[in-house]
CSV table of N, CA, C and O and ligand atoms in Angstrom, one decimal:
chain,number,residue,atom,x,y,z
V,717,MET,N,8.2,-11.5,7.9
V,717,MET,CA,8.1,-10.1,7.6
V,717,MET,C,7.0,-9.8,6.7
V,717,MET,O,6.7,-10.5,5.7
V,718,THR,N,6.3,-8.7,6.9
V,718,THR,CA,5.2,-8.3,6.0
V,718,THR,C,5.8,-7.7,4.7
V,718,THR,O,6.7,-7.0,4.7
V,719,ARG,N,5.1,-8.2,3.6
V,719,ARG,CA,5.5,-7.6,2.3
V,719,ARG,C,4.3,-6.9,1.7
V,719,ARG,O,3.2,-7.5,1.6
V,720,ILE,N,4.4,-5.7,1.4
V,720,ILE,CA,3.4,-4.9,0.8
V,720,ILE,C,3.8,-4.8,-0.7
V,720,ILE,O,4.8,-4.2,-1.1
V,721,ILE,N,3.0,-5.5,-1.6
V,721,ILE,CA,3.3,-5.5,-3.0
V,721,ILE,C,2.4,-4.6,-3.8
V,721,ILE,O,1.2,-4.8,-3.7
V,722,ILE,N,3.0,-3.7,-4.4
V,722,ILE,CA,2.2,-2.7,-5.3
V,722,ILE,C,2.5,-3.1,-6.8
V,722,ILE,O,3.6,-3.2,-7.2
V,723,ASP,N,1.4,-3.3,-7.5
V,723,ASP,CA,1.5,-3.6,-8.9
V,723,ASP,C,1.6,-2.2,-9.6
V,723,ASP,O,0.6,-1.5,-9.7
V,724,GLU,N,2.8,-1.9,-10.0
V,724,GLU,CA,3.1,-0.6,-10.6
V,724,GLU,C,2.4,-0.4,-11.9
V,724,GLU,O,2.2,0.8,-12.3
V,725,GLU,N,2.0,-1.4,-12.6
V,725,GLU,CA,1.3,-1.3,-13.8
V,725,GLU,C,-0.2,-0.9,-13.5
V,725,GLU,O,-0.8,-0.2,-14.4
V,726,GLN,N,-0.7,-1.3,-12.4
V,726,GLN,CA,-2.1,-1.1,-12.1
V,726,GLN,C,-2.3,0.3,-11.4
V,726,GLN,O,-3.3,1.0,-11.5
V,727,CYS,N,-1.3,0.6,-10.5
V,727,CYS,CA,-1.4,1.8,-9.6
V,727,CYS,C,-1.5,3.1,-10.5
V,727,CYS,O,-0.7,3.3,-11.4
V,728,ASN,N,-2.5,3.9,-10.1
V,728,ASN,CA,-2.7,5.2,-10.8
V,728,ASN,C,-2.3,6.4,-10.0
V,728,ASN,O,-2.6,7.5,-10.4
V,729,GLY,N,-1.8,6.1,-8.8
V,729,GLY,CA,-1.3,7.2,-7.9
V,729,GLY,C,-2.4,8.0,-7.2
V,729,GLY,O,-2.2,9.1,-6.8
V,730,CYS,N,-3.6,7.4,-7.1
V,730,CYS,CA,-4.8,8.2,-6.6
V,730,CYS,C,-4.6,8.6,-5.2
V,730,CYS,O,-5.2,9.5,-4.7
V,731,GLY,N,-3.9,7.8,-4.4
V,731,GLY,CA,-3.6,8.1,-3.0
V,731,GLY,C,-4.7,7.6,-2.0
V,731,GLY,O,-4.6,7.9,-0.8
V,732,ASP,N,-5.7,6.9,-2.5
V,732,ASP,CA,-6.8,6.5,-1.6
V,732,ASP,C,-6.2,5.6,-0.5
V,732,ASP,O,-6.7,5.6,0.6
V,733,CYS,N,-5.2,4.8,-0.9
V,733,CYS,CA,-4.7,3.8,0.1
V,733,CYS,C,-4.0,4.6,1.3
V,733,CYS,O,-4.0,4.2,2.4
V,734,LEU,N,-3.4,5.7,1.0
V,734,LEU,CA,-2.7,6.5,2.0
V,734,LEU,C,-3.7,7.0,3.1
V,734,LEU,O,-3.4,7.0,4.3
V,735,GLY,N,-4.9,7.3,2.6
V,735,GLY,CA,-5.9,7.9,3.5
V,735,GLY,C,-6.4,6.9,4.5
V,735,GLY,O,-6.9,7.3,5.6
V,736,VAL,N,-6.3,5.6,4.2
V,736,VAL,CA,-6.9,4.6,5.1
V,736,VAL,C,-5.8,3.9,6.0
V,736,VAL,O,-6.1,3.2,6.9
V,737,CYS,N,-4.5,4.2,5.7
V,737,CYS,CA,-3.4,3.5,6.3
V,737,CYS,C,-3.0,4.2,7.6
V,737,CYS,O,-2.4,5.3,7.6
V,738,LYS,N,-3.4,3.6,8.7
V,738,LYS,CA,-3.1,4.3,10.0
V,738,LYS,C,-1.7,4.2,10.4
V,738,LYS,O,-1.2,5.0,11.3
V,739,SER,N,-1.0,3.3,9.8
V,739,SER,CA,0.5,3.1,10.2
V,739,SER,C,1.4,4.0,9.3
V,739,SER,O,2.6,4.0,9.4
V,740,ARG,N,0.7,4.7,8.3
V,740,ARG,CA,1.5,5.6,7.4
V,740,ARG,C,2.6,4.8,6.7
V,740,ARG,O,3.7,5.2,6.5
V,741,SER,N,2.2,3.6,6.3
V,741,SER,CA,3.2,2.7,5.6
V,741,SER,C,3.4,3.0,4.2
V,741,SER,O,4.3,2.5,3.5
V,742,LEU,N,2.4,3.8,3.6
V,742,LEU,CA,2.4,4.0,2.2
V,742,LEU,C,2.6,5.5,1.8
V,742,LEU,O,2.1,6.4,2.5
V,743,GLU,N,3.3,5.7,0.7
V,743,GLU,CA,3.4,7.1,0.2
V,743,GLU,C,3.3,7.0,-1.3
V,743,GLU,O,3.5,5.9,-1.9
V,744,VAL,N,2.9,8.1,-2.0
V,744,VAL,CA,2.9,8.1,-3.4
V,744,VAL,C,4.2,8.9,-3.9
V,744,VAL,O,4.3,10.1,-3.5
V,745,HIS,N,5.0,8.3,-4.6
V,745,HIS,CA,6.2,8.9,-5.2
V,745,HIS,C,6.2,8.9,-6.7
V,745,HIS,O,6.0,7.8,-7.3
V,746,ASP,N,6.2,10.0,-7.3
V,746,ASP,CA,6.2,10.1,-8.8
V,746,ASP,C,5.0,9.4,-9.4
V,746,ASP,O,5.2,8.7,-10.4
V,747,GLY,N,3.9,9.5,-8.7
V,747,GLY,CA,2.7,8.9,-9.2
V,747,GLY,C,2.4,7.4,-9.0
V,747,GLY,O,1.5,6.8,-9.6
V,748,ILE,N,3.3,6.8,-8.2
V,748,ILE,CA,3.2,5.4,-7.9
V,748,ILE,C,3.2,5.2,-6.4
V,748,ILE,O,4.1,5.8,-5.7
V,749,CYS,N,2.4,4.3,-5.9
V,749,CYS,CA,2.4,4.0,-4.5
V,749,CYS,C,3.6,3.2,-4.1
V,749,CYS,O,4.0,2.3,-4.8
V,750,VAL,N,4.2,3.6,-3.0
V,750,VAL,CA,5.4,2.9,-2.5
V,750,VAL,C,5.2,2.5,-1.0
V,750,VAL,O,4.7,3.3,-0.2
V,751,ALA,N,5.6,1.3,-0.7
V,751,ALA,CA,5.5,0.9,0.7
V,751,ALA,C,6.8,1.4,1.4
V,751,ALA,O,7.9,0.8,1.3
V,752,VAL,N,6.7,2.5,2.2
V,752,VAL,CA,7.9,3.1,2.8
V,752,VAL,C,8.2,2.5,4.2
V,752,VAL,O,9.3,2.6,4.6
V,753,ARG,N,7.1,2.0,4.9
V,753,ARG,CA,7.3,1.5,6.2
V,753,ARG,C,6.6,0.2,6.4
V,753,ARG,O,5.7,0.1,7.2
V,754,PRO,N,7.0,-0.8,5.6
V,754,PRO,CA,6.2,-2.1,5.7
V,754,PRO,C,6.3,-2.7,7.1
V,754,PRO,O,5.3,-3.4,7.5
V,755,ASP,N,7.3,-2.5,7.8
V,755,ASP,CA,7.4,-3.1,9.2
V,755,ASP,C,6.4,-2.5,10.1
V,755,ASP,O,6.1,-3.1,11.2
V,756,ASP,N,5.8,-1.4,9.8
V,756,ASP,CA,4.8,-0.7,10.7
V,756,ASP,C,3.4,-1.2,10.3
V,756,ASP,O,2.5,-0.8,11.0
V,757,CYS,N,3.3,-1.9,9.2
V,757,CYS,CA,2.0,-2.3,8.8
V,757,CYS,C,1.2,-3.2,9.8
V,757,CYS,O,1.8,-4.0,10.4
V,758,LYS,N,0.0,-2.8,10.0
V,758,LYS,CA,-0.9,-3.5,11.0
V,758,LYS,C,-1.7,-4.6,10.4
V,758,LYS,O,-2.6,-5.2,11.1
V,759,LEU,N,-1.5,-4.9,9.1
V,759,LEU,CA,-2.2,-6.0,8.5
V,759,LEU,C,-3.8,-5.8,8.5
V,759,LEU,O,-4.5,-6.8,8.5
V,760,CYS,N,-4.2,-4.6,8.5
V,760,CYS,CA,-5.6,-4.3,8.5
V,760,CYS,C,-6.3,-4.6,7.2
V,760,CYS,O,-7.5,-4.7,7.1
V,761,MET,N,-5.5,-4.6,6.1
V,761,MET,CA,-6.0,-4.8,4.7
V,761,MET,C,-6.9,-3.7,4.2
V,761,MET,O,-7.5,-3.9,3.1
V,762,LEU,N,-7.0,-2.6,4.9
V,762,LEU,CA,-7.8,-1.5,4.4
V,762,LEU,C,-7.3,-1.0,3.0
V,762,LEU,O,-8.1,-0.6,2.2
V,763,CYS,N,-6.0,-0.9,2.9
V,763,CYS,CA,-5.5,-0.4,1.6
V,763,CYS,C,-5.9,-1.3,0.5
V,763,CYS,O,-6.3,-0.8,-0.6
V,764,LYS,N,-5.8,-2.6,0.7
V,764,LYS,CA,-6.1,-3.6,-0.3
V,764,LYS,C,-7.5,-3.5,-0.7
V,764,LYS,O,-7.8,-3.5,-1.9
V,765,VAL,N,-8.5,-3.3,0.2
V,765,VAL,CA,-9.9,-3.3,-0.1
V,765,VAL,C,-10.3,-1.9,-0.7
V,765,VAL,O,-11.3,-1.8,-1.4
V,766,THR,N,-9.5,-0.9,-0.3
V,766,THR,CA,-9.8,0.5,-0.8
V,766,THR,C,-9.3,0.8,-2.2
V,766,THR,O,-9.9,1.5,-2.9
V,767,CYS,N,-8.2,0.2,-2.6
V,767,CYS,CA,-7.6,0.5,-3.9
V,767,CYS,C,-8.6,0.2,-5.0
V,767,CYS,O,-9.1,-0.9,-5.1
V,768,PRO,N,-8.9,1.2,-5.8
V,768,PRO,CA,-9.9,1.0,-6.8
V,768,PRO,C,-9.5,0.1,-8.0
V,768,PRO,O,-10.4,-0.3,-8.8
V,769,VAL,N,-8.2,-0.1,-8.1
V,769,VAL,CA,-7.7,-0.9,-9.2
V,769,VAL,C,-7.1,-2.3,-8.8
V,769,VAL,O,-6.5,-3.0,-9.6
V,770,GLY,N,-7.2,-2.6,-7.5
V,770,GLY,CA,-6.7,-3.9,-7.0
V,770,GLY,C,-5.2,-4.0,-7.2
V,770,GLY,O,-4.7,-5.1,-7.5
V,771,ALA,N,-4.5,-2.9,-6.9
V,771,ALA,CA,-3.0,-2.9,-7.1
V,771,ALA,C,-2.2,-3.4,-5.9
V,771,ALA,O,-1.0,-3.5,-6.0
V,772,ILE,N,-2.9,-3.6,-4.8
V,772,ILE,CA,-2.1,-3.9,-3.5
V,772,ILE,C,-2.3,-5.4,-3.1
V,772,ILE,O,-3.5,-5.8,-3.0
V,773,GLU,N,-1.3,-6.0,-2.8
V,773,GLU,CA,-1.3,-7.3,-2.1
V,773,GLU,C,-0.5,-7.3,-0.9
V,773,GLU,O,0.6,-6.6,-0.8
V,774,ILE,N,-1.0,-7.9,0.2
V,774,ILE,CA,-0.2,-8.0,1.5
V,774,ILE,C,0.1,-9.4,1.7
V,774,ILE,O,-0.7,-10.3,1.7
V,775,GLU,N,1.4,-9.7,1.9
V,775,GLU,CA,1.9,-11.0,2.2
V,775,GLU,C,2.5,-11.0,3.6
V,775,GLU,O,3.2,-10.1,4.0
V,776,VAL,N,2.1,-12.0,4.4
V,776,VAL,CA,2.6,-12.1,5.8
V,776,VAL,C,3.6,-13.2,5.9
V,776,VAL,O,3.4,-14.2,5.3
Y,1210,SF4,S1,-2.6,-3.4,5.5
Y,1210,SF4,FE1,-3.4,-1.6,6.7
Y,1210,SF4,S2,-1.6,-0.9,7.9
Y,1210,SF4,FE2,-0.8,-2.3,6.3
Y,1210,SF4,S3,-0.2,-0.9,4.6
Y,1210,SF4,FE3,-2.4,-1.5,4.3
Y,1210,SF4,S4,-3.7,0.0,5.3
Y,1210,SF4,FE4,-1.6,0.3,6.0
Y,1211,SF4,S1,-5.2,3.2,-3.9
Y,1211,SF4,FE1,-4.3,1.8,-5.4
Y,1211,SF4,S2,-4.2,3.0,-7.3
Y,1211,SF4,FE2,-4.4,4.4,-5.6
Y,1211,SF4,S3,-2.3,5.0,-5.0
Y,1211,SF4,FE3,-2.9,3.3,-3.7
Y,1211,SF4,S4,-2.2,1.5,-4.8
Y,1211,SF4,FE4,-2.2,3.2,-6.3
């Protein structure tokens, strides 16, 4: 199962990762990114490379 790990200390809620996620697996809730549909993740890693603060890790 795919695990999308968000470092809540690092995340600033900018939403950049949402814009690149074609599976709509991510949302920002109360200023923090949340993986709402990890099972739909396509493992493209775009969120990880796009995040300006390196807050996302994807584990397969
Ligand atoms: S790896 Fe790709 S599909 Fe998965 S959450 Fe990140 S942007 Fe979305
Ligand atoms: S791109 Fe990074 S900092 Fe911005 S909302 Fe997503 S996880 Fe948080």
